[in-house]
Coordinates of C-alpha atoms in Angstrom, one line a residue:
X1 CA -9.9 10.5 -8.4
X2 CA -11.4 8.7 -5.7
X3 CA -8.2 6.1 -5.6
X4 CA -6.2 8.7 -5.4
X5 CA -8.0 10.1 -2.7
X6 CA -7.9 7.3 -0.5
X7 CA -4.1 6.9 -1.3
X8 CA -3.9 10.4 -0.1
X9 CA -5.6 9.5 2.8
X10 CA -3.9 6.5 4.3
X11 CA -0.7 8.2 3.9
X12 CA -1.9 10.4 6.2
X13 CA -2.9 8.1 8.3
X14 CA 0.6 7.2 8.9
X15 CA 2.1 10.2 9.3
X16 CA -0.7 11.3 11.8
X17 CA 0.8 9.0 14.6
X18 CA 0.0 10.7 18.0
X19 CA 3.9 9.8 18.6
X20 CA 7.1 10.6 16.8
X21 CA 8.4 7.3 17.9
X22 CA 6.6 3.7 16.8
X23 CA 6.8 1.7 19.8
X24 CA 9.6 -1.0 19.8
X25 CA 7.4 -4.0 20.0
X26 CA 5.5 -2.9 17.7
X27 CA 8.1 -3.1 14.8
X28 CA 10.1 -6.7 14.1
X29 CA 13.3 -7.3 12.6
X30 CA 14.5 -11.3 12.3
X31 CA 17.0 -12.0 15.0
X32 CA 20.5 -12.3 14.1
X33 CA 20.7 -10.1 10.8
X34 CA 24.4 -8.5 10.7
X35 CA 23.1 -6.8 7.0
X36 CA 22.1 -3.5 8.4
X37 CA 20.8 -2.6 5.3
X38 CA 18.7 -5.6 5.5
X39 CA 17.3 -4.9 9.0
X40 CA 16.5 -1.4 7.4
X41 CA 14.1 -2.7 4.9
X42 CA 12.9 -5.3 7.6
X43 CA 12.1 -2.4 9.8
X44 CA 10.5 -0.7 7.2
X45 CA 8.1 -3.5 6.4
X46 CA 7.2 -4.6 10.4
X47 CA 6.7 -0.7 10.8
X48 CA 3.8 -0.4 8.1
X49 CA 2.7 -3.9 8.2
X50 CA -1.1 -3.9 9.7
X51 CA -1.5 0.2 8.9
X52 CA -3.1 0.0 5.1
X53 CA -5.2 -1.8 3.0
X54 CA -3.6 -5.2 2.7
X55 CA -2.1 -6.8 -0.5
X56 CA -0.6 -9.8 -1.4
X57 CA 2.9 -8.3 -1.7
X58 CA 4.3 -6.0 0.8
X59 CA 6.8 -3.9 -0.6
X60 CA 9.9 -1.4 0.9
X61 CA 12.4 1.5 -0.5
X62 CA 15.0 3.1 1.3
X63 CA 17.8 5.4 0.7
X64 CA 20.3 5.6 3.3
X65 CA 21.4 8.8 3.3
X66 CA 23.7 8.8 6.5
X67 CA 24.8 6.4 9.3
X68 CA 26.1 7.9 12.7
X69 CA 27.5 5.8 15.5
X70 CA 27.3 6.0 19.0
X71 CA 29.3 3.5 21.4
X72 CA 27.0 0.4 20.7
X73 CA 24.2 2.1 18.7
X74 CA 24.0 3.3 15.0
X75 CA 21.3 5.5 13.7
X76 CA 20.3 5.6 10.5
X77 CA 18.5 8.2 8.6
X78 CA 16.9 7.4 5.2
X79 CA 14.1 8.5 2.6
X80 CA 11.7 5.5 3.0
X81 CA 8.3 4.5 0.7
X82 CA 5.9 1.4 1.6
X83 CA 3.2 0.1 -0.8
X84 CA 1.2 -3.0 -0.9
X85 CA 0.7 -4.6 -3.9
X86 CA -2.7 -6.1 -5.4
X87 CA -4.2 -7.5 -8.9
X88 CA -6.8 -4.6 -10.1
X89 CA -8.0 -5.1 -13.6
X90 CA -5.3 -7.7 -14.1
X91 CA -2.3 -5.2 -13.4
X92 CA -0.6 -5.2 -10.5
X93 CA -0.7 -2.3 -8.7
X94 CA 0.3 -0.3 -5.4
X95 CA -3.8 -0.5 -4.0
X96 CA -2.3 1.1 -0.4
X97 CA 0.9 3.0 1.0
X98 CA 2.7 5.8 1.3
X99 CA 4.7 8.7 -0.6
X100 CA 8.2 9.4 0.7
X101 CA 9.0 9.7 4.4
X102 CA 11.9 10.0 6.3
X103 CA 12.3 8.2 9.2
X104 CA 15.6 7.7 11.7
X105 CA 16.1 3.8 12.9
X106 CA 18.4 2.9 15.5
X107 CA 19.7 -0.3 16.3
X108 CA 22.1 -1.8 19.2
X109 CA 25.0 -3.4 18.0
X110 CA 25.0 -6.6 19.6
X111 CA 28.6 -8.4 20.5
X112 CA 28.1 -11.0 17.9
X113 CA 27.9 -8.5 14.9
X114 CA 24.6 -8.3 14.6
X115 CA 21.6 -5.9 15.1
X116 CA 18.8 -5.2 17.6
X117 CA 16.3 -2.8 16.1
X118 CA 15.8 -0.1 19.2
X119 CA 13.9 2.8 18.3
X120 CA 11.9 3.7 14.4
X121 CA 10.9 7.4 14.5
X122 CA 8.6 9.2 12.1
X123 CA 7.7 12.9 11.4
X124 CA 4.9 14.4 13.3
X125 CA 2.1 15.6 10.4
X126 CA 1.0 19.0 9.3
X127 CA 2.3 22.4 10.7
X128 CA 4.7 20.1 12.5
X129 CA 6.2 18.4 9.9
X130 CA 9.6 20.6 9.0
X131 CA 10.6 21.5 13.0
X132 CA 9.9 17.5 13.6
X133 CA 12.1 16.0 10.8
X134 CA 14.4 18.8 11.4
X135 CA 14.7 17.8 15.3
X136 CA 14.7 13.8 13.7
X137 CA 17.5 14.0 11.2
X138 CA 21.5 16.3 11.3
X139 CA 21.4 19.2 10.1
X140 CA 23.6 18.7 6.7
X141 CA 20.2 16.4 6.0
X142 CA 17.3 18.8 6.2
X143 CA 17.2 19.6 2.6
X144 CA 17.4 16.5 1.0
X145 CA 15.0 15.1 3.3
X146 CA 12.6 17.8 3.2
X147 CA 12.3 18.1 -0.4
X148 CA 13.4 14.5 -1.7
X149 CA 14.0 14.8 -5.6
X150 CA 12.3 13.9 -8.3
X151 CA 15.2 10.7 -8.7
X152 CA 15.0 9.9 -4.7
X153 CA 11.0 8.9 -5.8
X154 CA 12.0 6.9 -9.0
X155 CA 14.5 4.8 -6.8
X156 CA 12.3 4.0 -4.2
X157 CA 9.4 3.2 -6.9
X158 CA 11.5 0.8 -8.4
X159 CA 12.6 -0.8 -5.2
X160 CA 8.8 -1.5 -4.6
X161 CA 8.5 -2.5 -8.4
X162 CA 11.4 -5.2 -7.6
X163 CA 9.3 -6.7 -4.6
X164 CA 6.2 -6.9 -7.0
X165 CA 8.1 -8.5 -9.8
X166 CA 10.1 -11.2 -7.2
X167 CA 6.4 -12.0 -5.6
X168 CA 5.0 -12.4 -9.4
X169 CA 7.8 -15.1 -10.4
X170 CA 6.9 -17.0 -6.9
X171 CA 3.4 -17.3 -7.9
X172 CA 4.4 -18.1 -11.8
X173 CA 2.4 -14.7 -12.8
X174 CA 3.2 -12.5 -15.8
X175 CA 1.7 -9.0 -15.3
X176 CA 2.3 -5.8 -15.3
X177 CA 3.2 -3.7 -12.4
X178 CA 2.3 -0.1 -11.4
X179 CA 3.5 1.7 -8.6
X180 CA 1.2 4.8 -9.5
X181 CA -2.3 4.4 -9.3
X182 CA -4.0 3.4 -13.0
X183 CA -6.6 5.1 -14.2
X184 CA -10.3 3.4 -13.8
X185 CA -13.9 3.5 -15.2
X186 CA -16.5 4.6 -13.1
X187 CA -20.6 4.6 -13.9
X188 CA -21.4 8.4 -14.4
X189 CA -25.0 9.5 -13.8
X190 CA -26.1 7.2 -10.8
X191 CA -28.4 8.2 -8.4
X192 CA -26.4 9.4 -5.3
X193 CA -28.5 6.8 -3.0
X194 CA -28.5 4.3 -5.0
X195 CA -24.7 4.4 -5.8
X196 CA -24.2 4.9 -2.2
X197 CA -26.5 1.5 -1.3
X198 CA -24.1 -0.6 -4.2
X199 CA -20.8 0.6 -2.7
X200 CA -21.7 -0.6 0.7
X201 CA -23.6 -3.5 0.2
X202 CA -21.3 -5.2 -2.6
X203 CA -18.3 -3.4 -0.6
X204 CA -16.2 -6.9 -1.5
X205 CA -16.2 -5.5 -5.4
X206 CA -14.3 -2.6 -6.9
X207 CA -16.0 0.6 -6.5
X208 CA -14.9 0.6 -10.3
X209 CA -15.6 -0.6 -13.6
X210 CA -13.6 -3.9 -13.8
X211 CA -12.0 -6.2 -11.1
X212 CA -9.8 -6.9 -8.2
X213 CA -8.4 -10.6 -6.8
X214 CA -8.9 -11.5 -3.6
X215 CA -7.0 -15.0 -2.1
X216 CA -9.6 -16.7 0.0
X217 CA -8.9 -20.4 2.0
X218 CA -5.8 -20.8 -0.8
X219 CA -8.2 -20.0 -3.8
X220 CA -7.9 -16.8 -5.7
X221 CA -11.4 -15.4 -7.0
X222 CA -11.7 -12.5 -9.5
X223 CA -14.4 -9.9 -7.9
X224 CA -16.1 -8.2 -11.2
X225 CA -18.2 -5.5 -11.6
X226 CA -19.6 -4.4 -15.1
X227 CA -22.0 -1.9 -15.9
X228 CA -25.0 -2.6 -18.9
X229 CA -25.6 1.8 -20.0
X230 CA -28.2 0.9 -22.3
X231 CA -30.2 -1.2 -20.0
X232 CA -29.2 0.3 -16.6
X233 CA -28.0 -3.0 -15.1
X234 CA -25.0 -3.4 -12.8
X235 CA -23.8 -6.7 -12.8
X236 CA -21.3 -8.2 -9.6
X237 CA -19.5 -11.1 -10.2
X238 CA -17.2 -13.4 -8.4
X239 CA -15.7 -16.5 -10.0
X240 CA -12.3 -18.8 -9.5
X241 CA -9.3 -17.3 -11.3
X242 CA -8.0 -20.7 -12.5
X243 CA -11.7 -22.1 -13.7
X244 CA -14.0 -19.4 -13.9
X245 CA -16.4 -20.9 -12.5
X246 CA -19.0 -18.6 -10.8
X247 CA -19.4 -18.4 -6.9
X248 CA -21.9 -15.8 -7.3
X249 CA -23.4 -13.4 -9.4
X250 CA -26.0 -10.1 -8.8
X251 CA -27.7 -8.6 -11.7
X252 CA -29.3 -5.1 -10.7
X253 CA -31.1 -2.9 -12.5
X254 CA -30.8 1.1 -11.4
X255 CA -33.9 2.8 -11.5
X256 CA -33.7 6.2 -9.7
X257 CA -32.7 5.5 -6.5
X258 CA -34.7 2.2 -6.7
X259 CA -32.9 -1.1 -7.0
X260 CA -34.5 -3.9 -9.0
X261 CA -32.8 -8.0 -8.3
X262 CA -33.2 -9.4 -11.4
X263 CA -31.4 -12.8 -10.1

């Protein structure tokens, strides 16, 4: 529950922008792309890039669902879904991102046949969400962006999944790959303080039973965190993912709120 809370919550953040419109310098495309659909997804990634927890793969879906031209300018409005990727007990999962959201994306058509990325507008969040995408997208679009199907989300799931599975063969890595959030182990019964005091302290670890990779100076560790019932000792963990050899390691026994270093 609590990963899917904080899921819950950084999609928010996103679609909480105090502005309809992400500010043009803000979002990159490479210069000299004439594949709009690949200045789409390029888009799509500069837009999110920086505004969740990072992974080591950042991912894209899109469905264009129209293209409308103006002199040199053509808009295009599409179903979009961002996720960043990262090991957590040894799957690799979607650890940040969002759900579906439309967004319009204009570019200039340059004389050369290629594109300039001009303006990348969202939905405004809450009660203003329908009138905004309304106002964003034609009318004949309203439904279908409003309430995507339950196919629109398989298709752009399985566009992230094909990011995750290209990054995976570049760093010679079989694994499997979620896009939904796995389910996770958590110690049940802890004091409140003194589960609060390990969460922040050892905020590095997972907050669950298990472990996350993190890529440090070109070395990937494994962060562990394992939980004795019987004797009430948490243990924390870190070691190299290609050795195992231990960086460091905290054994803690849970008294109450009192915390006991045993190492």
């Amino acid at each position: 529950m609590k990963r899917l809370a904080f899921l819950v919550l950084v999609i928010f953040m996103l679609a909480s922008c105090s502005s309809e419109t992400i500010n043009q310098k803000d979002v990159k495309i490479k210069e000299g792309l004439a594949d709009l659909e690949k200045c789409v997804s390029e888009a799509i990634l500069s837009a999110n890039k920086g505004s969740f927890l990072e992974g080591e793969c950042a991912a894209e879906g899109n469905i264009i669902l129209e293209k409308r031209e103006d002199k040199d300018k053509i808009t295009v409005y599409a179903l979009t879904m961002y996720g960043e990727y990262g090991f957590e007990n040894g799957i690799f999962t979607k650890i940040s991102g969002t759900g579906i959201i439309p967004v319009a994306i204009t570019f200039r058509k340059n004389a050369d046949g290629t594109y300039t990325l001009s303006e990348y507008k969202l939905p405004r969040d809450g009660a203003y969400y329908a009138d905004s995408v309304k106002k964003m997208f034609p009318q004949n679009l309203h439904e279908r962006a409003l309430n995507p199907s339950r196919e629109d989300n398989e298709n752009l799931k399985n566009q992230e999944v094909a990011y995750a599975k290209e990054y995976l063969k570049k760093i010679n890595r079989d694994a499997k790959i979620s896009p939904d959030y796995v389910e996770k182990e958590f110690i049940e019964g802890m004091d409140v303080e003194a589960s609060n005091t390990l969460l922040e302290t050892y905020s590095q670890y997972p907050y669950w039973i298990g472990t996350l990779e993190k890529i440090e100076d070109n070395t990937r560790y494994v962060y562990e965190k394992s939980y004795n019932k019987e004797e009430g000792i948490v243990t924390f963990k870190k070691y190299k993912f290609d050795t195992g050899e231990i960086v460091e390691k905290y054994d803690i026994k849970i008294e109450g709120a009192n915390l006991i270093y045993l190492n």
